[in-house]
Amino acid sequence: MLKRAVNTILFAVICFVTVDQANAALPKYLYNLVLTVNNVEVTSDANPYIERATNTTYVPIRFVSESLGESVSWNREKQEVTIFSEHGEIVRLTIGSKVAHVNDIEKIMPNAPVMPVSPNRVMVPLRWVSEVMGATVDSTLINKTIHVNIIKPHLSKS
């Protein structure tokens, strides 16, 4: 009886450790994303990803900004990205900081921009940056792939 109890406890401990290690081995990011801008699929040289801990979709800043008709500059010394919109808005983001400046007004982002070693690109929270630039973001799950559509109406020039 004692031998059976010891074997049961030992089995339970082994299962617990194995399951815990399996969870630790889960990928930090989910890569099966398809991005579209105004219903046209776009691709980037760096894969967008979802950070599972915060359920945040990250994309390269230059990719999302230029897809929305904006321009971007990078200040390596300050680790700061500046987005210039076609309508005169200026958005400044700093790597690792949730504080952004939109037309010199401080805004708190839900997640900070990051610059992982691979890819060596500034990655930003897609929804927040897109919405600041006047776009909306819609996502749907189709066949285990997340489809994210960024919609930005183009204003007619008079």
PDB file of N, CA and C in Angstrom, residues 5-94:
ATOM      1  N   ALA A   5       1.233   4.261  -2.878  1.00  0.00           N
ATOM      2  CA  ALA A   5       1.076   5.686  -2.571  1.00  0.00           C
ATOM      3  C   ALA A   5       2.310   6.467  -3.017  1.00  0.00           C
ATOM      4  N   VAL A   6       3.497   5.924  -2.756  1.00  0.00           N
ATOM      5  CA  VAL A   6       4.739   6.584  -3.168  1.00  0.00           C
ATOM      6  C   VAL A   6       4.801   6.671  -4.690  1.00  0.00           C
ATOM      7  N   ASN A   7       4.447   5.590  -5.380  1.00  0.00           N
ATOM      8  CA  ASN A   7       4.451   5.594  -6.842  1.00  0.00           C
ATOM      9  C   ASN A   7       3.455   6.616  -7.400  1.00  0.00           C
ATOM     10  N   THR A   8       2.291   6.717  -6.782  1.00  0.00           N
ATOM     11  CA  THR A   8       1.280   7.681  -7.228  1.00  0.00           C
ATOM     12  C   THR A   8       1.786   9.108  -7.050  1.00  0.00           C
ATOM     13  N   ILE A   9       2.378   9.396  -5.914  1.00  0.00           N
ATOM     14  CA  ILE A   9       2.917  10.743  -5.651  1.00  0.00           C
ATOM     15  C   ILE A   9       4.056  11.049  -6.623  1.00  0.00           C
ATOM     16  N   LEU A  10       4.940  10.084  -6.829  1.00  0.00           N
ATOM     17  CA  LEU A  10       6.059  10.271  -7.746  1.00  0.00           C
ATOM     18  C   LEU A  10       5.550  10.532  -9.163  1.00  0.00           C
ATOM     19  N   PHE A  11       4.556   9.771  -9.589  1.00  0.00           N
ATOM     20  CA  PHE A  11       3.957   9.965 -10.909  1.00  0.00           C
ATOM     21  C   PHE A  11       3.354  11.363 -11.037  1.00  0.00           C
ATOM     22  N   ALA A  12       2.643  11.804 -10.009  1.00  0.00           N
ATOM     23  CA  ALA A  12       2.021  13.135 -10.022  1.00  0.00           C
ATOM     24  C   ALA A  12       3.082  14.230 -10.108  1.00  0.00           C
ATOM     25  N   VAL A  13       4.176  14.092  -9.389  1.00  0.00           N
ATOM     26  CA  VAL A  13       5.249  15.094  -9.423  1.00  0.00           C
ATOM     27  C   VAL A  13       5.883  15.141 -10.811  1.00  0.00           C
ATOM     28  N   ILE A  14       6.137  13.979 -11.397  1.00  0.00           N
ATOM     29  CA  ILE A  14       6.733  13.924 -12.741  1.00  0.00           C
ATOM     30  C   ILE A  14       5.792  14.580 -13.747  1.00  0.00           C
ATOM     31  N   CYS A  15       4.500  14.294 -13.667  1.00  0.00           N
ATOM     32  CA  CYS A  15       3.525  14.909 -14.581  1.00  0.00           C
ATOM     33  C   CYS A  15       3.497  16.421 -14.403  1.00  0.00           C
ATOM     34  N   PHE A  16       3.505  16.900 -13.163  1.00  0.00           N
ATOM     35  CA  PHE A  16       3.477  18.327 -12.880  1.00  0.00           C
ATOM     36  C   PHE A  16       4.704  19.022 -13.470  1.00  0.00           C
ATOM     37  N   VAL A  17       5.872  18.463 -13.261  1.00  0.00           N
ATOM     38  CA  VAL A  17       7.106  19.056 -13.770  1.00  0.00           C
ATOM     39  C   VAL A  17       7.106  19.049 -15.293  1.00  0.00           C
ATOM     40  N   THR A  18       6.653  17.971 -15.893  1.00  0.00           N
ATOM     41  CA  THR A  18       6.612  17.868 -17.351  1.00  0.00           C
ATOM     42  C   THR A  18       5.653  18.896 -17.942  1.00  0.00           C
ATOM     43  N   VAL A  19       4.459  19.019 -17.372  1.00  0.00           N
ATOM     44  CA  VAL A  19       3.481  19.981 -17.863  1.00  0.00           C
ATOM     45  C   VAL A  19       4.009  21.393 -17.686  1.00  0.00           C
ATOM     46  N   ASP A  20       4.646  21.691 -16.540  1.00  0.00           N
ATOM     47  CA  ASP A  20       5.198  23.013 -16.295  1.00  0.00           C
ATOM     48  C   ASP A  20       6.276  23.350 -17.323  1.00  0.00           C
ATOM     49  N   GLN A  21       7.142  22.393 -17.647  1.00  0.00           N
ATOM     50  CA  GLN A  21       8.185  22.627 -18.640  1.00  0.00           C
ATOM     51  C   GLN A  21       7.583  22.797 -20.033  1.00  0.00           C
ATOM     52  N   ALA A  22       6.533  22.071 -20.328  1.00  0.00           N
ATOM     53  CA  ALA A  22       5.875  22.202 -21.631  1.00  0.00           C
ATOM     54  C   ALA A  22       5.270  23.592 -21.783  1.00  0.00           C
ATOM     55  N   ASN A  23       4.661  24.122 -20.719  1.00  0.00           N
ATOM     56  CA  ASN A  23       4.101  25.466 -20.778  1.00  0.00           C
ATOM     57  C   ASN A  23       5.196  26.504 -20.948  1.00  0.00           C
ATOM     58  N   ALA A  24       6.342  26.302 -20.303  1.00  0.00           N
ATOM     59  CA  ALA A  24       7.457  27.238 -20.433  1.00  0.00           C
ATOM     60  C   ALA A  24       8.006  27.230 -21.851  1.00  0.00           C
ATOM     61  N   ALA A  25       7.860  26.117 -22.553  1.00  0.00           N
ATOM     62  CA  ALA A  25       8.387  26.002 -23.910  1.00  0.00           C
ATOM     63  C   ALA A  25       7.446  26.581 -24.970  1.00  0.00           C
ATOM     64  N   LEU A  26       6.221  26.997 -24.563  1.00  0.00           N
ATOM     65  CA  LEU A  26       5.305  27.578 -25.534  1.00  0.00           C
ATOM     66  C   LEU A  26       5.940  28.818 -26.145  1.00  0.00           C
ATOM     67  N   PRO A  27       5.724  29.044 -27.435  1.00  0.00           N
ATOM     68  CA  PRO A  27       6.320  30.218 -28.050  1.00  0.00           C
ATOM     69  C   PRO A  27       5.792  31.503 -27.421  1.00  0.00           C
ATOM     70  N   LYS A  28       6.679  32.466 -27.271  1.00  0.00           N
ATOM     71  CA  LYS A  28       6.292  33.745 -26.695  1.00  0.00           C
ATOM     72  C   LYS A  28       5.385  34.496 -27.659  1.00  0.00           C
ATOM     73  N   TYR A  29       5.582  34.260 -28.955  1.00  0.00           N
ATOM     74  CA  TYR A  29       4.842  34.995 -29.959  1.00  0.00           C
ATOM     75  C   TYR A  29       4.075  34.051 -30.870  1.00  0.00           C
ATOM     76  N   LEU A  30       2.964  34.529 -31.371  1.00  0.00           N
ATOM     77  CA  LEU A  30       2.147  33.797 -32.329  1.00  0.00           C
ATOM     78  C   LEU A  30       2.317  34.491 -33.672  1.00  0.00           C
ATOM     79  N   TYR A  31       2.804  33.767 -34.680  1.00  0.00           N
ATOM     80  CA  TYR A  31       3.172  34.399 -35.940  1.00  0.00           C
ATOM     81  C   TYR A  31       2.161  34.261 -37.071  1.00  0.00           C
ATOM     82  N   ASN A  32       1.099  33.513 -36.912  1.00  0.00           N
ATOM     83  CA  ASN A  32       0.197  33.298 -38.041  1.00  0.00           C
ATOM     84  C   ASN A  32      -0.799  34.461 -38.173  1.00  0.00           C
ATOM     85  N   LEU A  33      -0.294  35.554 -38.756  1.00  0.00           N
ATOM     86  CA  LEU A  33      -1.069  36.768 -38.976  1.00  0.00           C
ATOM     87  C   LEU A  33      -1.044  37.150 -40.447  1.00  0.00           C
ATOM     88  N   VAL A  34      -2.151  37.668 -40.933  1.00  0.00           N
ATOM     89  CA  VAL A  34      -2.214  38.249 -42.263  1.00  0.00           C
ATOM     90  C   VAL A  34      -2.689  39.684 -42.065  1.00  0.00           C
ATOM     91  N   LEU A  35      -1.904  40.639 -42.566  1.00  0.00           N
ATOM     92  CA  LEU A  35      -2.255  42.045 -42.421  1.00  0.00           C
ATOM     93  C   LEU A  35      -2.709  42.626 -43.746  1.00  0.00           C
ATOM     94  N   THR A  36      -3.776  43.410 -43.687  1.00  0.00           N
ATOM     95  CA  THR A  36      -4.250  44.124 -44.867  1.00  0.00           C
ATOM     96  C   THR A  36      -4.469  45.581 -44.495  1.00  0.00           C
ATOM     97  N   VAL A  37      -4.308  46.443 -45.455  1.00  0.00           N
ATOM     98  CA  VAL A  37      -4.613  47.870 -45.302  1.00  0.00           C
ATOM     99  C   VAL A  37      -5.667  48.194 -46.343  1.00  0.00           C
ATOM    100  N   ASN A  38      -6.802  48.680 -45.871  1.00  0.00           N
ATOM    101  CA  ASN A  38      -7.946  48.944 -46.745  1.00  0.00           C
ATOM    102  C   ASN A  38      -8.236  47.747 -47.644  1.00  0.00           C
ATOM    103  N   ASN A  39      -8.236  46.562 -47.032  1.00  0.00           N
ATOM    104  CA  ASN A  39      -8.559  45.288 -47.676  1.00  0.00           C
ATOM    105  C   ASN A  39      -7.547  44.817 -48.715  1.00  0.00           C
ATOM    106  N   VAL A  40      -6.345  45.375 -48.729  1.00  0.00           N
ATOM    107  CA  VAL A  40      -5.288  44.933 -49.636  1.00  0.00           C
ATOM    108  C   VAL A  40      -4.170  44.347 -48.777  1.00  0.00           C
ATOM    109  N   GLU A  41      -3.821  43.074 -49.024  1.00  0.00           N
ATOM    110  CA  GLU A  41      -2.795  42.414 -48.215  1.00  0.00           C
ATOM    111  C   GLU A  41      -1.444  43.098 -48.399  1.00  0.00           C
ATOM    112  N   VAL A  42      -0.760  43.297 -47.272  1.00  0.00           N
ATOM    113  CA  VAL A  42       0.561  43.924 -47.289  1.00  0.00           C
ATOM    114  C   VAL A  42       1.537  43.008 -46.567  1.00  0.00           C
ATOM    115  N   THR A  43       2.800  43.071 -46.990  1.00  0.00           N
ATOM    116  CA  THR A  43       3.822  42.262 -46.333  1.00  0.00           C
ATOM    117  C   THR A  43       4.961  43.160 -45.887  1.00  0.00           C
ATOM    118  N   SER A  44       5.682  42.683 -44.908  1.00  0.00           N
ATOM    119  CA  SER A  44       6.784  43.437 -44.323  1.00  0.00           C
ATOM    120  C   SER A  44       8.032  42.565 -44.329  1.00  0.00           C
ATOM    121  N   ASP A  45       9.188  43.196 -44.212  1.00  0.00           N
ATOM    122  CA  ASP A  45      10.427  42.420 -44.137  1.00  0.00           C
ATOM    123  C   ASP A  45      10.623  41.822 -42.744  1.00  0.00           C
ATOM    124  N   ALA A  46       9.828  42.254 -41.784  1.00  0.00           N
ATOM    125  CA  ALA A  46       9.870  41.697 -40.426  1.00  0.00           C
ATOM    126  C   ALA A  46       8.468  41.218 -40.068  1.00  0.00           C
ATOM    127  N   ASN A  47       8.377  39.996 -39.558  1.00  0.00           N
ATOM    128  CA  ASN A  47       7.073  39.423 -39.252  1.00  0.00           C
ATOM    129  C   ASN A  47       6.378  40.149 -38.108  1.00  0.00           C
ATOM    130  N   PRO A  48       5.106  40.485 -38.307  1.00  0.00           N
ATOM    131  CA  PRO A  48       4.317  40.970 -37.179  1.00  0.00           C
ATOM    132  C   PRO A  48       4.105  39.805 -36.219  1.00  0.00           C
ATOM    133  N   TYR A  49       3.805  40.102 -34.976  1.00  0.00           N
ATOM    134  CA  TYR A  49       3.576  39.036 -34.010  1.00  0.00           C
ATOM    135  C   TYR A  49       2.597  39.478 -32.944  1.00  0.00           C
ATOM    136  N   ILE A  50       2.077  38.497 -32.219  1.00  0.00           N
ATOM    137  CA  ILE A  50       1.209  38.779 -31.078  1.00  0.00           C
ATOM    138  C   ILE A  50       1.964  38.391 -29.830  1.00  0.00           C
ATOM    139  N   GLU A  51       2.115  39.331 -28.919  1.00  0.00           N
ATOM    140  CA  GLU A  51       2.708  39.027 -27.627  1.00  0.00           C
ATOM    141  C   GLU A  51       1.593  38.448 -26.768  1.00  0.00           C
ATOM    142  N   ARG A  52       1.727  37.184 -26.430  1.00  0.00           N
ATOM    143  CA  ARG A  52       0.652  36.478 -25.728  1.00  0.00           C
ATOM    144  C   ARG A  52       0.364  37.035 -24.342  1.00  0.00           C
ATOM    145  N   ALA A  53       1.391  37.507 -23.643  1.00  0.00           N
ATOM    146  CA  ALA A  53       1.187  37.987 -22.274  1.00  0.00           C
ATOM    147  C   ALA A  53       0.209  39.158 -22.220  1.00  0.00           C
ATOM    148  N   THR A  54       0.236  40.015 -23.255  1.00  0.00           N
ATOM    149  CA  THR A  54      -0.633  41.185 -23.257  1.00  0.00           C
ATOM    150  C   THR A  54      -1.654  41.157 -24.398  1.00  0.00           C
ATOM    151  N   ASN A  55      -1.609  40.107 -25.215  1.00  0.00           N
ATOM    152  CA  ASN A  55      -2.494  39.965 -26.372  1.00  0.00           C
ATOM    153  C   ASN A  55      -2.403  41.195 -27.284  1.00  0.00           C
ATOM    154  N   THR A  56      -1.169  41.641 -27.509  1.00  0.00           N
ATOM    155  CA  THR A  56      -0.919  42.832 -28.312  1.00  0.00           C
ATOM    156  C   THR A  56      -0.248  42.440 -29.623  1.00  0.00           C
ATOM    157  N   THR A  57      -0.802  42.934 -30.734  1.00  0.00           N
ATOM    158  CA  THR A  57      -0.195  42.710 -32.040  1.00  0.00           C
ATOM    159  C   THR A  57       0.861  43.783 -32.263  1.00  0.00           C
ATOM    160  N   TYR A  58       2.086  43.342 -32.548  1.00  0.00           N
ATOM    161  CA  TYR A  58       3.198  44.251 -32.825  1.00  0.00           C
ATOM    162  C   TYR A  58       3.562  44.172 -34.301  1.00  0.00           C
ATOM    163  N   VAL A  59       3.823  45.338 -34.895  1.00  0.00           N
ATOM    164  CA  VAL A  59       4.259  45.421 -36.285  1.00  0.00           C
ATOM    165  C   VAL A  59       5.439  46.390 -36.368  1.00  0.00           C
ATOM    166  N   PRO A  60       6.252  46.272 -37.422  1.00  0.00           N
ATOM    167  CA  PRO A  60       7.319  47.255 -37.602  1.00  0.00           C
ATOM    168  C   PRO A  60       6.726  48.640 -37.849  1.00  0.00           C
ATOM    169  N   ILE A  61       7.225  49.638 -37.150  1.00  0.00           N
ATOM    170  CA  ILE A  61       6.651  50.986 -37.237  1.00  0.00           C
ATOM    171  C   ILE A  61       6.691  51.544 -38.650  1.00  0.00           C
ATOM    172  N   ARG A  62       7.795  51.358 -39.331  1.00  0.00           N
ATOM    173  CA  ARG A  62       7.896  51.909 -40.687  1.00  0.00           C
ATOM    174  C   ARG A  62       6.860  51.258 -41.603  1.00  0.00           C
ATOM    175  N   PHE A  63       6.674  49.962 -41.443  1.00  0.00           N
ATOM    176  CA  PHE A  63       5.713  49.214 -42.252  1.00  0.00           C
ATOM    177  C   PHE A  63       4.303  49.753 -42.068  1.00  0.00           C
ATOM    178  N   VAL A  64       3.848  49.870 -40.825  1.00  0.00           N
ATOM    179  CA  VAL A  64       2.466  50.299 -40.599  1.00  0.00           C
ATOM    180  C   VAL A  64       2.299  51.767 -40.980  1.00  0.00           C
ATOM    181  N   SER A  65       3.264  52.592 -40.646  1.00  0.00           N
ATOM    182  CA  SER A  65       3.144  54.025 -40.936  1.00  0.00           C
ATOM    183  C   SER A  65       3.120  54.292 -42.437  1.00  0.00           C
ATOM    184  N   GLU A  66       4.069  53.713 -43.154  1.00  0.00           N
ATOM    185  CA  GLU A  66       4.124  53.948 -44.590  1.00  0.00           C
ATOM    186  C   GLU A  66       2.931  53.331 -45.311  1.00  0.00           C
ATOM    187  N   SER A  67       2.415  52.220 -44.796  1.00  0.00           N
ATOM    188  CA  SER A  67       1.211  51.618 -45.386  1.00  0.00           C
ATOM    189  C   SER A  67       0.008  52.541 -45.240  1.00  0.00           C
ATOM    190  N   LEU A  68       0.042  53.385 -44.202  1.00  0.00           N
ATOM    191  CA  LEU A  68      -1.056  54.321 -43.964  1.00  0.00           C
ATOM    192  C   LEU A  68      -0.772  55.702 -44.558  1.00  0.00           C
ATOM    193  N   GLY A  69       0.309  55.823 -45.343  1.00  0.00           N
ATOM    194  CA  GLY A  69       0.609  57.078 -46.012  1.00  0.00           C
ATOM    195  C   GLY A  69       1.396  58.070 -45.174  1.00  0.00           C
ATOM    196  N   GLU A  70       2.003  57.619 -44.093  1.00  0.00           N
ATOM    197  CA  GLU A  70       2.776  58.495 -43.212  1.00  0.00           C
ATOM    198  C   GLU A  70       4.267  58.283 -43.459  1.00  0.00           C
ATOM    199  N   SER A  71       5.096  59.189 -42.926  1.00  0.00           N
ATOM    200  CA  SER A  71       6.546  59.000 -43.023  1.00  0.00           C
ATOM    201  C   SER A  71       7.119  58.856 -41.615  1.00  0.00           C
ATOM    202  N   VAL A  72       8.312  58.265 -41.535  1.00  0.00           N
ATOM    203  CA  VAL A  72       8.907  57.910 -40.255  1.00  0.00           C
ATOM    204  C   VAL A  72      10.362  58.334 -40.215  1.00  0.00           C
ATOM    205  N   SER A  73      10.802  58.802 -39.048  1.00  0.00           N
ATOM    206  CA  SER A  73      12.233  59.032 -38.849  1.00  0.00           C
ATOM    207  C   SER A  73      12.661  58.348 -37.558  1.00  0.00           C
ATOM    208  N   TRP A  74      13.935  57.964 -37.481  1.00  0.00           N
ATOM    209  CA  TRP A  74      14.489  57.217 -36.356  1.00  0.00           C
ATOM    210  C   TRP A  74      15.655  57.990 -35.774  1.00  0.00           C
ATOM    211  N   ASN A  75      15.629  58.208 -34.454  1.00  0.00           N
ATOM    212  CA  ASN A  75      16.735  58.843 -33.751  1.00  0.00           C
ATOM    213  C   ASN A  75      17.385  57.771 -32.888  1.00  0.00           C
ATOM    214  N   ARG A  76      18.511  57.235 -33.361  1.00  0.00           N
ATOM    215  CA  ARG A  76      19.180  56.134 -32.666  1.00  0.00           C
ATOM    216  C   ARG A  76      19.633  56.547 -31.259  1.00  0.00           C
ATOM    217  N   GLU A  77      20.175  57.754 -31.142  1.00  0.00           N
ATOM    218  CA  GLU A  77      20.687  58.219 -29.849  1.00  0.00           C
ATOM    219  C   GLU A  77      19.598  58.268 -28.777  1.00  0.00           C
ATOM    220  N   LYS A  78      18.429  58.780 -29.136  1.00  0.00           N
ATOM    221  CA  LYS A  78      17.310  58.883 -28.187  1.00  0.00           C
ATOM    222  C   LYS A  78      16.452  57.615 -28.160  1.00  0.00           C
ATOM    223  N   GLN A  79      16.703  56.682 -29.105  1.00  0.00           N
ATOM    224  CA  GLN A  79      15.866  55.487 -29.257  1.00  0.00           C
ATOM    225  C   GLN A  79      14.407  55.905 -29.468  1.00  0.00           C
ATOM    226  N   GLU A  80      14.230  56.882 -30.356  1.00  0.00           N
ATOM    227  CA  GLU A  80      12.926  57.497 -30.564  1.00  0.00           C
ATOM    228  C   GLU A  80      12.524  57.445 -32.035  1.00  0.00           C
ATOM    229  N   VAL A  81      11.262  57.124 -32.272  1.00  0.00           N
ATOM    230  CA  VAL A  81      10.681  57.111 -33.608  1.00  0.00           C
ATOM    231  C   VAL A  81       9.703  58.273 -33.693  1.00  0.00           C
ATOM    232  N   THR A  82       9.741  58.980 -34.808  1.00  0.00           N
ATOM    233  CA  THR A  82       8.782  60.063 -35.032  1.00  0.00           C
ATOM    234  C   THR A  82       8.008  59.758 -36.300  1.00  0.00           C
ATOM    235  N   ILE A  83       6.686  59.838 -36.194  1.00  0.00           N
ATOM    236  CA  ILE A  83       5.801  59.616 -37.330  1.00  0.00           C
ATOM    237  C   ILE A  83       5.229  60.974 -37.732  1.00  0.00           C
ATOM    238  N   PHE A  84       5.319  61.280 -39.020  1.00  0.00           N
ATOM    239  CA  PHE A  84       4.772  62.518 -39.547  1.00  0.00           C
ATOM    240  C   PHE A  84       3.591  62.150 -40.431  1.00  0.00           C
ATOM    241  N   SER A  85       2.387  62.584 -40.041  1.00  0.00           N
ATOM    242  CA  SER A  85       1.213  62.234 -40.846  1.00  0.00           C
ATOM    243  C   SER A  85       1.076  63.197 -42.003  1.00  0.00           C
ATOM    244  N   GLU A  86       0.355  62.752 -43.008  1.00  0.00           N
ATOM    245  CA  GLU A  86       0.130  63.598 -44.177  1.00  0.00           C
ATOM    246  C   GLU A  86      -0.744  64.796 -43.836  1.00  0.00           C
ATOM    247  N   HIS A  87      -1.359  64.803 -42.664  1.00  0.00           N
ATOM    248  CA  HIS A  87      -2.231  65.901 -42.245  1.00  0.00           C
ATOM    249  C   HIS A  87      -1.573  66.784 -41.186  1.00  0.00           C
ATOM    250  N   GLY A  88      -0.257  66.606 -40.988  1.00  0.00           N
ATOM    251  CA  GLY A  88       0.478  67.487 -40.094  1.00  0.00           C
ATOM    252  C   GLY A  88       0.623  67.031 -38.651  1.00  0.00           C
ATOM    253  N   GLU A  89       0.085  65.859 -38.306  1.00  0.00           N
ATOM    254  CA  GLU A  89       0.241  65.356 -36.943  1.00  0.00           C
ATOM    255  C   GLU A  89       1.627  64.752 -36.773  1.00  0.00           C
ATOM    256  N   ILE A  90       2.159  64.886 -35.561  1.00  0.00           N
ATOM    257  CA  ILE A  90       3.462  64.320 -35.244  1.00  0.00           C
ATOM    258  C   ILE A  90       3.314  63.430 -34.014  1.00  0.00           C
ATOM    259  N   VAL A  91       3.781  62.185 -34.150  1.00  0.00           N
ATOM    260  CA  VAL A  91       3.705  61.212 -33.057  1.00  0.00           C
ATOM    261  C   VAL A  91       5.128  60.762 -32.736  1.00  0.00           C
ATOM    262  N   ARG A  92       5.538  60.901 -31.479  1.00  0.00           N
ATOM    263  CA  ARG A  92       6.870  60.459 -31.057  1.00  0.00           C
ATOM    264  C   ARG A  92       6.737  59.306 -30.072  1.00  0.00           C
ATOM    265  N   LEU A  93       7.475  58.239 -30.329  1.00  0.00           N
ATOM    266  CA  LEU A  93       7.466  57.049 -29.489  1.00  0.00           C
ATOM    267  C   LEU A  93       8.899  56.704 -29.110  1.00  0.00           C
ATOM    268  N   THR A  94       9.097  56.284 -27.862  1.00  0.00           N
ATOM    269  CA  THR A  94      10.427  55.908 -27.393  1.00  0.00           C
ATOM    270  C   THR A  94      10.421  54.429 -27.034  1.00  0.00           C
TER     271      THR A  94
END
